[in-house]
Coordinates of C-alpha atoms and ligand atoms in Angstrom, one line a residue:
X60 CA 2.4 46.7 12.3
X61 CA 1.8 50.3 12.8
X62 CA 3.0 52.6 15.5
X63 CA 5.1 51.8 18.6
X64 CA 5.4 48.1 19.1
X65 CA 5.1 48.1 23.0
X66 CA 3.3 50.7 25.1
X67 CA 2.4 50.1 28.8
X68 CA -0.8 52.1 28.5
X69 CA -2.1 50.2 25.4
X70 CA -4.6 47.6 26.0
X71 CA -4.1 44.8 23.4
X72 CA -6.8 44.8 20.9
X73 CA -9.2 42.0 20.1
X74 CA -9.2 41.0 16.4
X75 CA -12.8 40.7 15.2
X76 CA -14.4 40.7 11.7
X77 CA -11.0 41.2 10.0
X78 CA -9.7 44.1 12.1
X79 CA -8.5 45.1 15.4
X80 CA -11.2 46.1 17.9
X81 CA -10.4 48.3 20.9
X82 CA -10.7 46.5 24.2
X83 CA -12.6 48.4 26.7
X84 CA -13.1 48.6 30.5
X85 CA -13.3 45.7 32.9
X86 CA -10.5 43.9 34.6
X87 CA -7.0 43.8 33.0
X88 CA -3.6 42.4 33.7
X89 CA -0.1 43.4 32.6
X90 CA 1.7 41.7 29.7
X91 CA 5.2 41.9 30.9
X92 CA 8.6 41.1 29.3
X93 CA 9.8 38.5 31.8
X94 CA 13.5 39.2 31.4
X95 CA 13.3 42.9 32.0
X96 CA 10.0 43.4 34.0
X97 CA 8.9 46.1 31.4
X98 CA 5.2 46.2 31.0
X99 CA 4.6 45.8 27.2
X100 CA 0.9 46.4 27.2
X101 CA -2.2 45.6 29.2
X102 CA -4.6 42.7 28.6
X103 CA -8.4 42.9 29.0
X104 CA -9.4 39.9 31.0
X105 CA -13.2 39.8 31.2
X106 CA -14.8 41.4 28.2
X107 CA -17.4 38.7 27.5
X108 CA -19.2 40.9 25.1
X109 CA -16.1 40.9 22.8
X110 CA -16.3 37.0 22.9
X111 CA -20.0 37.2 21.7
X112 CA -19.0 39.6 18.9
X113 CA -16.2 37.3 17.9
X114 CA -18.3 34.1 17.8
X115 CA -21.1 36.2 15.9
X116 CA -18.5 37.2 13.3
X117 CA -17.3 33.6 12.9
X118 CA -20.9 32.3 12.7
X119 CA -21.7 34.8 9.9
X120 CA -18.6 33.9 8.0
X121 CA -19.1 30.1 8.2
X122 CA -21.5 29.7 5.3
X123 CA -19.5 31.6 2.7
X124 CA -16.1 30.1 3.8
X125 CA -17.4 26.5 4.1
X126 CA -18.7 26.8 0.5
X127 CA -15.4 28.2 -0.7
X128 CA -13.6 25.3 -2.5
X129 CA -10.9 23.7 -0.3
X130 CA -8.3 24.4 -2.9
X131 CA -9.1 28.1 -2.7
X132 CA -9.0 28.1 1.1
X133 CA -5.6 26.5 0.9
X134 CA -4.3 29.1 -1.5
X135 CA -4.7 31.6 1.4
X136 CA -2.7 29.3 3.7
X137 CA 0.1 29.1 1.1
X138 CA 0.3 32.8 1.0
X139 CA 0.2 32.9 4.8
X140 CA 3.1 30.4 5.0
X141 CA 5.1 32.9 2.7
X142 CA 4.1 35.8 5.0
X143 CA 5.3 33.9 8.0
X144 CA 8.7 33.4 6.3
X145 CA 8.9 37.1 5.5
X146 CA 8.0 38.0 9.1
X147 CA 10.0 35.2 10.7
X148 CA 12.6 37.4 12.5
X149 CA 9.9 39.9 13.6
X150 CA 7.8 37.0 15.3
X151 CA 10.9 35.6 16.7
X152 CA 11.8 38.8 18.5
X153 CA 8.3 39.2 19.7
X154 CA 8.5 35.7 21.3
X155 CA 11.9 36.7 23.0
X156 CA 10.3 40.0 24.3
X157 CA 7.0 38.6 25.5
X158 CA 7.7 35.2 26.5
X159 CA 11.5 35.3 27.3
X160 CA 12.8 32.4 25.2
X161 CA 16.3 32.5 23.8
X162 CA 16.4 33.6 20.1
X163 CA 17.1 30.0 19.0
X164 CA 14.2 28.7 21.0
X165 CA 12.0 31.4 19.6
X166 CA 12.9 30.6 16.0
X167 CA 12.1 27.0 16.7
X168 CA 8.6 28.1 17.9
X169 CA 7.9 29.8 14.7
X170 CA 9.5 27.1 12.5
X171 CA 7.4 24.3 14.1
X172 CA 4.3 26.6 13.7
X173 CA 5.1 27.0 10.0
X174 CA 5.2 23.2 9.7
X175 CA 1.6 23.1 10.8
X176 CA 0.5 25.8 8.3
X177 CA 2.3 23.5 5.6
X178 CA 0.5 20.4 6.7
X179 CA -2.9 22.3 6.6
X180 CA -2.2 23.2 2.9
X181 CA -2.6 19.5 2.2
X182 CA -6.3 19.7 3.1
X183 CA -7.6 18.8 -0.4
X184 CA -6.1 15.3 0.0
X185 CA -6.5 15.1 3.8
X186 CA -10.2 15.8 3.6
X187 CA -11.0 13.3 0.9
X188 CA -13.7 10.8 1.8
X189 CA -14.1 7.2 0.6
X190 CA -16.5 5.5 -1.8
X191 CA -17.8 2.0 -2.1
X192 CA -19.9 1.4 -5.3
X193 CA -22.6 -1.2 -5.6
X194 CA -23.1 -2.0 -2.0
X195 CA -26.4 -3.6 -3.1
X196 CA -28.5 -4.0 -6.3
X197 CA -32.2 -3.3 -6.2
X198 CA -34.6 -5.3 -8.4
X199 CA -37.8 -4.5 -6.7
X200 CA -39.3 -2.1 -9.2
X201 CA -41.2 -3.3 -12.2
X202 CA -38.7 -1.9 -14.8
X203 CA -35.9 -3.6 -13.0
X204 CA -37.7 -6.9 -13.1
X205 CA -37.7 -7.1 -16.8
X206 CA -35.6 -10.0 -18.0
X207 CA -32.0 -9.4 -18.4
X208 CA -32.0 -6.1 -16.4
X209 CA -29.2 -6.4 -13.9
X210 CA -31.0 -3.9 -11.4
X211 CA -30.1 -0.5 -10.0
X212 CA -27.0 -0.3 -8.0
X213 CA -26.9 1.4 -4.5
X214 CA -23.6 3.4 -4.1
X215 CA -22.2 4.6 -0.8
X216 CA -19.7 7.2 0.2
X217 CA -18.3 9.0 3.1
X218 CA -17.6 12.8 2.9
X219 CA -15.8 14.9 5.4
X220 CA -17.5 18.3 6.0
X221 CA -16.7 21.2 8.2
X222 CA -18.5 21.5 11.6
X223 CA -18.9 25.3 12.2
X224 CA -17.4 27.7 14.7
X225 CA -14.3 26.2 16.5
X226 CA -12.7 27.8 19.6
X227 CA -9.0 27.5 20.6
X228 CA -7.7 28.2 24.1
X229 CA -3.9 28.3 24.2
X230 CA -1.1 28.3 26.8
X231 CA 1.8 30.7 27.2
X232 CA 4.7 28.4 26.4
X233 CA 4.6 28.2 22.6
X234 CA 3.1 31.6 21.8
X235 CA 3.1 31.3 17.9
X236 CA 3.3 27.4 17.4
X237 CA 0.4 26.2 19.7
X238 CA -2.3 28.5 18.1
X239 CA -1.0 27.1 14.8
X240 CA -1.7 23.6 15.9
X241 CA -5.4 24.4 15.8
X242 CA -6.7 27.3 13.5
X243 CA -4.9 26.6 10.1
X244 CA -6.3 23.0 9.9
X245 CA -9.7 24.2 11.3
X246 CA -10.1 26.9 8.6
X247 CA -8.5 24.7 5.8
X248 CA -11.3 22.2 6.5
X249 CA -13.9 25.0 6.1
X250 CA -14.5 26.0 9.7
X251 CA -14.3 29.5 11.2
X252 CA -12.3 30.1 14.4
X253 CA -12.2 32.2 17.6
X254 CA -8.8 32.0 19.3
X255 CA -8.4 33.0 23.1
X256 CA -4.6 33.0 23.6
X257 CA -2.8 33.1 26.9
X258 CA -3.1 36.5 28.5
X259 CA 0.7 36.3 29.0
X260 CA 1.5 36.2 25.2
X261 CA -1.5 37.9 23.5
X262 CA 0.7 40.3 21.4
X263 CA 2.3 37.4 19.6
X264 CA -1.2 35.8 18.9
X265 CA -2.6 39.1 17.7
X266 CA 0.3 39.5 15.2
X267 CA -0.1 35.8 14.0
X268 CA -3.9 36.4 13.4
X269 CA -3.5 39.7 11.8
X270 CA -0.9 38.4 9.2
X271 CA -3.6 35.7 8.2
X272 CA -5.9 38.5 7.2
X273 CA -3.1 40.1 5.3
X274 CA -2.6 36.8 3.5
X275 CA -6.3 37.1 2.3
X276 CA -8.4 35.2 4.9
X277 CA -11.9 36.8 4.6
X278 CA -13.2 38.8 7.6
X279 CA -14.7 36.8 10.3
X280 CA -13.0 33.4 9.4
X281 CA -10.4 33.9 12.1
X282 CA -11.0 36.1 15.2
X283 CA -9.2 36.5 18.5
X284 CA -10.3 37.8 22.0
X285 CA -8.1 38.4 24.8
X286 CA -9.2 37.3 28.2
X287 CA -9.1 35.0 31.2
X288 CA -11.4 32.4 32.8
X289 CA -14.6 34.4 32.4
X290 CA -14.1 34.8 28.6
X291 CA -13.2 31.1 28.3
X292 CA -16.1 29.9 30.3
X293 CA -18.4 32.0 28.2
X294 CA -17.0 30.6 24.9
X295 CA -17.2 26.9 26.2
X296 CA -20.9 27.1 26.5
X297 CA -21.9 29.4 23.7
X298 CA -24.7 28.0 21.5
X299 CA -23.0 28.9 18.2
X300 CA -19.6 27.1 19.2
X301 CA -19.4 23.5 17.8
X302 CA -15.8 22.5 18.9
X303 CA -13.3 23.4 21.6
X304 CA -9.5 22.8 21.3
X305 CA -7.4 23.5 24.6
X306 CA -3.8 23.3 25.4
X307 CA -2.7 24.0 28.9
X308 CA -2.4 22.6 32.5
X309 CA -4.2 19.5 33.6
X310 CA -6.4 21.2 36.2
X311 CA -7.7 23.6 33.7
X312 CA -8.0 20.8 31.0
X313 CA -10.3 18.8 33.3
X314 CA -12.5 21.9 33.8
X315 CA -12.7 22.7 30.1
X316 CA -13.3 19.0 29.1
X317 CA -16.1 18.6 31.6
X318 CA -17.8 22.0 31.0
X319 CA -17.6 22.0 27.2
X320 CA -18.7 18.3 26.9
X321 CA -21.7 18.8 29.1
X322 CA -22.5 21.8 26.8
X323 CA -22.5 19.4 23.9
X324 CA -19.3 20.5 22.2
X325 CA -16.6 18.4 20.5
X326 CA -13.6 18.7 22.8
X327 CA -9.9 18.0 22.7
X328 CA -7.6 19.0 25.7
X329 CA -3.9 18.6 25.5
X330 CA -2.7 19.0 29.2
X331 CA 0.2 18.9 31.6
X332 CA 3.0 16.5 32.0
X333 CA 5.8 15.0 34.2
X334 CA 8.0 13.1 31.8
X335 CA 10.6 10.4 32.7
X336 CA 13.9 9.7 31.0
X337 CA 15.4 6.3 31.7
X338 CA 19.3 6.1 31.5
X339 CA 20.7 2.6 31.1
X340 CA 24.3 1.8 32.1
X341 CA 25.0 0.9 28.4
X342 CA 23.7 4.2 26.9
X343 CA 25.8 6.3 24.6
X344 CA 27.0 8.8 27.1
X345 CA 27.4 11.8 25.0
X346 CA 23.8 11.4 23.7
X347 CA 22.4 10.8 27.0
X348 CA 23.9 13.9 28.5
X349 CA 23.0 16.0 25.6
X350 CA 19.4 14.6 25.4
X351 CA 18.8 15.0 29.2
X352 CA 20.2 18.6 29.4
X353 CA 18.2 19.8 26.3
X354 CA 15.0 18.1 27.4
X355 CA 15.0 19.2 31.1
X356 CA 16.5 22.7 30.6
X357 CA 15.4 23.7 27.1
X358 CA 12.7 26.6 27.2
X359 CA 13.7 27.0 30.9
X360 CA 11.8 23.7 31.5
X361 CA 8.6 25.2 30.4
X362 CA 7.6 22.6 27.9
X363 CA 5.0 19.7 28.1
X364 CA 7.7 17.5 26.5
X365 CA 10.3 18.5 29.1
X366 CA 12.0 15.4 30.6
X367 CA 12.1 16.5 34.3
X368 CA 12.7 13.1 36.0
X369 CA 15.9 11.0 35.1
X370 CA 15.8 7.4 36.3
X371 CA 19.3 6.0 36.5
X372 CA 19.7 2.2 36.2
X373 CA 22.4 0.2 37.9
X374 CA 25.8 1.9 37.8
X375 CA 24.7 4.6 35.3
X376 CA 25.0 7.3 38.1
X377 CA 28.9 6.8 38.2
X378 CA 29.3 8.4 34.8
X379 CA 26.0 10.3 34.4
X380 CA 25.8 12.5 37.4
X381 CA 29.3 14.3 37.2
X382 CA 28.9 14.9 33.5
X383 CA 25.2 16.1 33.7
X384 CA 26.1 18.6 36.6
X385 CA 29.0 19.9 34.5
X386 CA 26.9 20.4 31.4
X387 CA 24.2 22.2 33.4
X388 CA 26.8 24.5 34.8
X389 CA 27.7 25.6 31.2
X390 CA 24.2 27.0 30.6
X391 CA 24.3 30.8 30.4
X392 CA 21.1 32.4 31.8
X393 CA 20.4 35.9 30.4
X394 CA 17.8 37.9 28.4
X395 CA 16.9 35.7 25.5
X396 CA 18.6 37.8 22.7
X397 CA 21.9 38.5 24.6
X398 CA 24.8 37.0 23.0
X399 CA 25.7 33.6 24.3
X400 CA 22.5 33.2 26.2
X401 CA 21.3 29.6 26.4
X402 CA 18.5 29.9 29.0
X403 CA 16.0 32.7 29.4
X404 CA 13.8 33.7 32.4
X405 CA 10.6 32.0 33.6
X406 CA 7.4 33.5 32.3
X407 CA 6.5 35.5 35.5
X408 CA 7.1 36.1 39.1
X409 CA 4.5 33.5 40.1
X410 CA 6.4 30.9 38.3
X411 CA 9.7 31.9 40.1
X412 CA 8.0 31.6 43.4
X413 CA 6.5 28.1 42.3
X414 CA 9.8 26.8 41.1
X415 CA 11.6 28.2 44.3
X416 CA 8.9 26.4 46.4
X417 CA 9.5 23.2 44.6
X418 CA 13.2 23.3 45.3
X419 CA 12.6 24.1 48.9
X420 CA 10.2 21.1 49.0
X421 CA 12.8 18.9 47.5
X422 CA 15.3 19.7 50.2
X423 CA 12.7 19.1 52.8
X424 CA 11.9 15.7 51.3
X425 CA 15.5 14.7 51.7
X426 CA 16.8 14.9 48.1
X427 CA 20.4 16.0 47.5
X428 CA 20.6 19.4 45.8
X429 CA 23.6 19.1 43.5
X430 CA 23.0 22.4 41.6
X431 CA 20.9 25.2 43.0
X432 CA 19.2 27.5 40.4
X433 CA 18.4 30.0 43.1
X434 CA 22.0 31.1 43.0
X435 CA 21.3 32.9 39.8
X436 CA 20.6 36.3 41.2
X437 CA 18.6 37.8 38.3
X438 CA 15.1 39.0 38.8
X439 CA 12.8 36.7 36.9
X440 CA 15.2 33.8 36.6
X441 CA 15.9 30.5 38.3
X442 CA 18.9 28.7 36.8
X443 CA 19.4 25.1 36.1
X444 CA 18.8 23.0 39.2
X445 CA 19.6 19.2 39.8
X446 CA 18.6 17.0 42.6
X447 CA 19.9 13.4 43.3
X448 CA 18.5 10.6 45.4
X449 CA 14.9 12.0 44.9
X450 CA 12.3 10.0 47.0
X451 CA 10.2 8.2 44.5
X452 CA 6.9 9.4 45.9
X453 CA 8.0 13.0 46.6
X454 CA 6.4 16.1 44.9
X455 CA 9.7 16.6 43.1
X456 CA 9.3 13.2 41.5
X457 CA 5.5 13.3 40.9
X458 CA 4.3 16.8 40.1
X459 CA 4.8 19.1 37.1
X460 CA 7.1 22.0 38.1
X461 CA 7.4 23.7 34.8
X462 CA 10.9 25.0 35.4
X463 CA 14.4 24.0 34.9
X464 CA 14.6 21.4 37.6
X465 CA 16.0 17.9 37.0
X466 CA 15.1 15.2 39.6
X467 CA 17.4 12.1 39.5
X468 CA 16.0 8.9 40.9
X469 CA 18.1 5.7 41.2
X470 CA 16.9 2.2 40.6
X471 CA 18.5 -1.3 40.3
X472 CA 16.8 -2.8 37.1
X473 CA 15.0 -1.9 33.9
X474 CA 11.8 -3.2 35.5
X475 CA 12.2 -0.9 38.5
X476 CA 12.7 2.1 36.0
X477 CA 9.6 1.3 34.0
X478 CA 7.7 1.0 37.3
X479 CA 8.5 4.8 37.9
X480 CA 6.9 5.7 34.6
X481 CA 3.7 3.7 35.5
X482 CA 3.3 5.5 38.9
X483 CA 3.0 8.9 37.1
X484 CA -0.7 10.1 36.5
X485 CA 0.7 11.7 33.3
X486 CA 1.5 10.0 30.1
X487 CA 2.8 12.7 27.7
X488 CA 6.2 11.3 26.8
X489 CA 8.9 9.0 28.1
X490 CA 12.4 8.6 27.0
X491 CA 15.1 5.9 27.1
X492 CA 18.8 6.1 26.4
X493 CA 20.3 2.6 25.8
X494 CA 22.3 0.5 23.4
X495 CA 20.0 -2.5 23.9
X496 CA 17.2 -3.1 21.4
X497 CA 15.6 -5.5 23.9
X498 CA 15.4 -2.8 26.6
X499 CA 14.2 -0.2 24.1
X500 CA 11.4 -2.4 22.9
X501 CA 10.3 -3.5 26.3
X502 CA 10.3 0.2 27.4
X503 CA 8.2 1.2 24.4
X504 CA 5.6 -1.3 25.0
X505 CA 5.3 -0.8 28.7
X506 CA 6.2 2.8 29.6
X507 CA 2.5 4.0 29.4
X508 CA 3.2 7.2 27.5
X509 CA 1.9 8.4 24.1
X510 CA 5.2 9.7 22.8
X511 CA 8.3 7.6 23.2
X512 CA 11.9 8.6 22.6
X513 CA 14.7 6.2 22.2
X514 CA 18.1 7.9 22.4
X515 CA 16.2 11.3 21.8
X516 CA 15.5 13.7 24.6
X517 CA 12.5 15.4 23.1
X518 CA 10.3 13.1 21.0
X519 CA 8.3 15.9 19.5
X520 CA 6.1 14.7 16.6
X521 CA 6.1 16.4 13.2
X522 CA 2.8 18.2 12.4
X523 CA 1.9 15.1 10.2
X524 CA 1.6 13.0 13.3
X525 CA -0.9 13.6 16.2
X526 CA 0.5 15.1 19.4
X527 CA -0.3 11.9 21.3
X528 CA -0.5 12.5 25.1
X529 CA -2.1 9.8 27.2
X530 CA -3.5 9.6 30.7
X531 CA -3.8 12.9 32.5
X532 CA -1.8 14.6 29.8
X533 CA -4.8 14.4 27.3
X534 CA -8.7 14.4 27.6
X535 CA -10.7 13.6 24.5
X536 CA -10.4 11.1 21.6
X537 CA -8.8 13.0 18.7
X538 CA -5.4 14.7 19.4
X539 CA -4.0 17.9 17.9
X540 CA -2.2 17.6 14.6
X541 CA -2.0 14.9 12.0
X542 CA -4.9 13.0 10.8
X543 CA -6.6 13.3 14.2
X544 CA -6.8 17.1 13.7
X545 CA -8.6 16.5 10.3
X546 CA -11.1 14.3 11.8
X547 CA -11.6 16.6 14.9
X548 CA -12.4 19.6 12.5
X549 CA -14.7 17.7 10.2
X550 CA -17.8 15.7 10.5
X551 CA -18.3 12.4 8.5
X552 CA -21.3 12.4 6.2
X553 CA -22.6 9.1 4.7
X554 CA -24.4 9.2 1.3
X555 CA -26.3 6.1 0.1
X556 CA -27.7 6.7 -3.4
X557 CA -29.3 5.0 -6.4
X558 CA -30.3 6.5 -9.8
X559 CA -33.1 5.1 -11.9
Ligands
NAD107 P1 -3.0 27.3 31.9 O1 -3.8 26.1 32.1 O2 -2.7 28.2 33.1 O3 -3.7 28.3 30.8 C1 -4.0 27.8 29.5 C2 -5.2 28.6 29.0 O4 -6.3 28.5 29.9 C3 -4.9 30.2 29.0 O5 -5.4 30.7 27.8 C4 -5.6 30.7 30.3 O6 -6.0 32.0 30.1 C5 -6.8 29.7 30.4 N1 -7.2 29.5 31.7 C6 -6.5 29.5 32.8 N2 -7.1 29.2 33.9 C7 -8.4 29.0 33.6 C8 -9.6 28.8 34.2 N3 -9.7 28.6 35.6 N4 -10.7 28.6 33.5 C9 -10.7 28.7 32.2 N5 -9.7 29.1 31.5 C10 -8.5 29.2 32.2 O7 -1.6 26.9 31.2 P2 -0.3 27.7 31.0 O8 0.3 28.1 32.3 O9 -0.5 28.8 30.2 O10 0.7 26.6 30.2 C11 1.4 25.7 30.8 C12 0.7 24.4 30.9 O11 0.3 23.9 29.6 C13 1.6 23.2 31.5 O12 0.9 22.4 32.3 C14 2.0 22.4 30.1 O13 2.4 21.2 30.4 C15 0.8 22.5 29.4 N6 1.0 22.3 27.9 C16 0.6 21.2 27.5 C17 0.8 20.9 26.1 C18 0.3 19.6 25.5 O14 0.3 19.5 24.3 N7 0.1 18.6 26.2 C19 1.6 21.8 25.3 C20 1.9 23.0 25.9 C21 1.7 23.2 27.3

């Protein structure tokens, strides 16, 4: 990248038709380093005309790109994977600066993103259709009726073909990985793409997109526009957009799903979460403490796979509570690339206020505050927070906080614990720590969540599997990643043929 990396007077460019395009005029917001408060750049929020240009560019590029052999399309992605490896530490540092993650978490973000590119490189086999020869034999024409003629066979096959211009709208919490859930598979399947990243991490997205052009992706195949709701709403109803992928909060997901569906688009919305972790009395104690701490506190609790509710069964609290509080106290909050740091800041001041309000709400609801993250007196930070005896129907137990707050609920039996997972409107993931195969199997079958962890704190699927949220954590039919993503980004075409 040329020039100074960050500059508070620079407005982050769009990326259209294979190059950066200056963003001009209109409303803007600051892109801020959450650990230092430094303004890294400005972000144009409502340049709808740029969205039009991006879709137009993608629309023009579609024919040539969709007619490019899939193997050639994937060669670009192989080169892109190599470029991501070469720029691994640069992207990592950009995530630390723009998002606030620790260096280790930022590396994980890039690595899991590269996994998606590797998976998309398999498009030649993933896109393969199916054939069924001789579904019937025709003998109705005179030549076929001649004696001994076995007739003309009808053959049938299913092909998978690209659909057109696809749009991706992404959240702030995995700046490199979540866009890579979408566009590599979309373009590998022959589509063209417009990415609208979170306004909080648009610098990372711009670099990710720009590197794809360096890898040889033709102009117009992948475009990016910055912006907020106005730009998103414009893209959702644009005549030339065929499909919309969204990852973000449930409230926005519902709006996107409804608006884009009514406009006739294919839509997949990966949404918010409130994930439960059940701790049985017989659990391996080290694994449970490790798993719960990394799930609830990792990425400063800003993960859709964050386990934020721990349900302790029977006498599990006796050993679990002192150990989990002690482990949380060992977490070091600091700027993400500071030596020894194990927890970075929240993304912005609004998030600090939201998490502080949730903590105040928990105290008012009568929960016992065992560890108070507000005691971390660093601007932009809330430290690890743990509540015990959380009322089952309180906001603390039911609502997504998206911060490092662990709510402990106590129950008597396995059935009581599973009932807690059922009450949640969300169904992203649920985790159990136990030594009992019976309890684990019963939990798996009845928890009501799409991603299940057994003795694992964060059951994140590899890119070869779909990211399988249920209930209010997902709207649509085909999820991101895995074979679902191939089907989402392709249309089935049936061919029935006979030759005389
Ligand atoms: P968000 O919903 O605020 O924003 C997501 C995207 O939507 C951004 O690009 C934003 O600009 C846009 N947007 C925001 N408000 C909009 C509106 N009114 N109309 C149109 N577009 C709008 O989410 P966030 O705060 O960036 O990310 C955190 C959320 O994402 C959490 O709820 C988290 O659980 C969820 N998430 C879910 C998954 C998953 O796979 N299920 C993965 C990561 C994050």
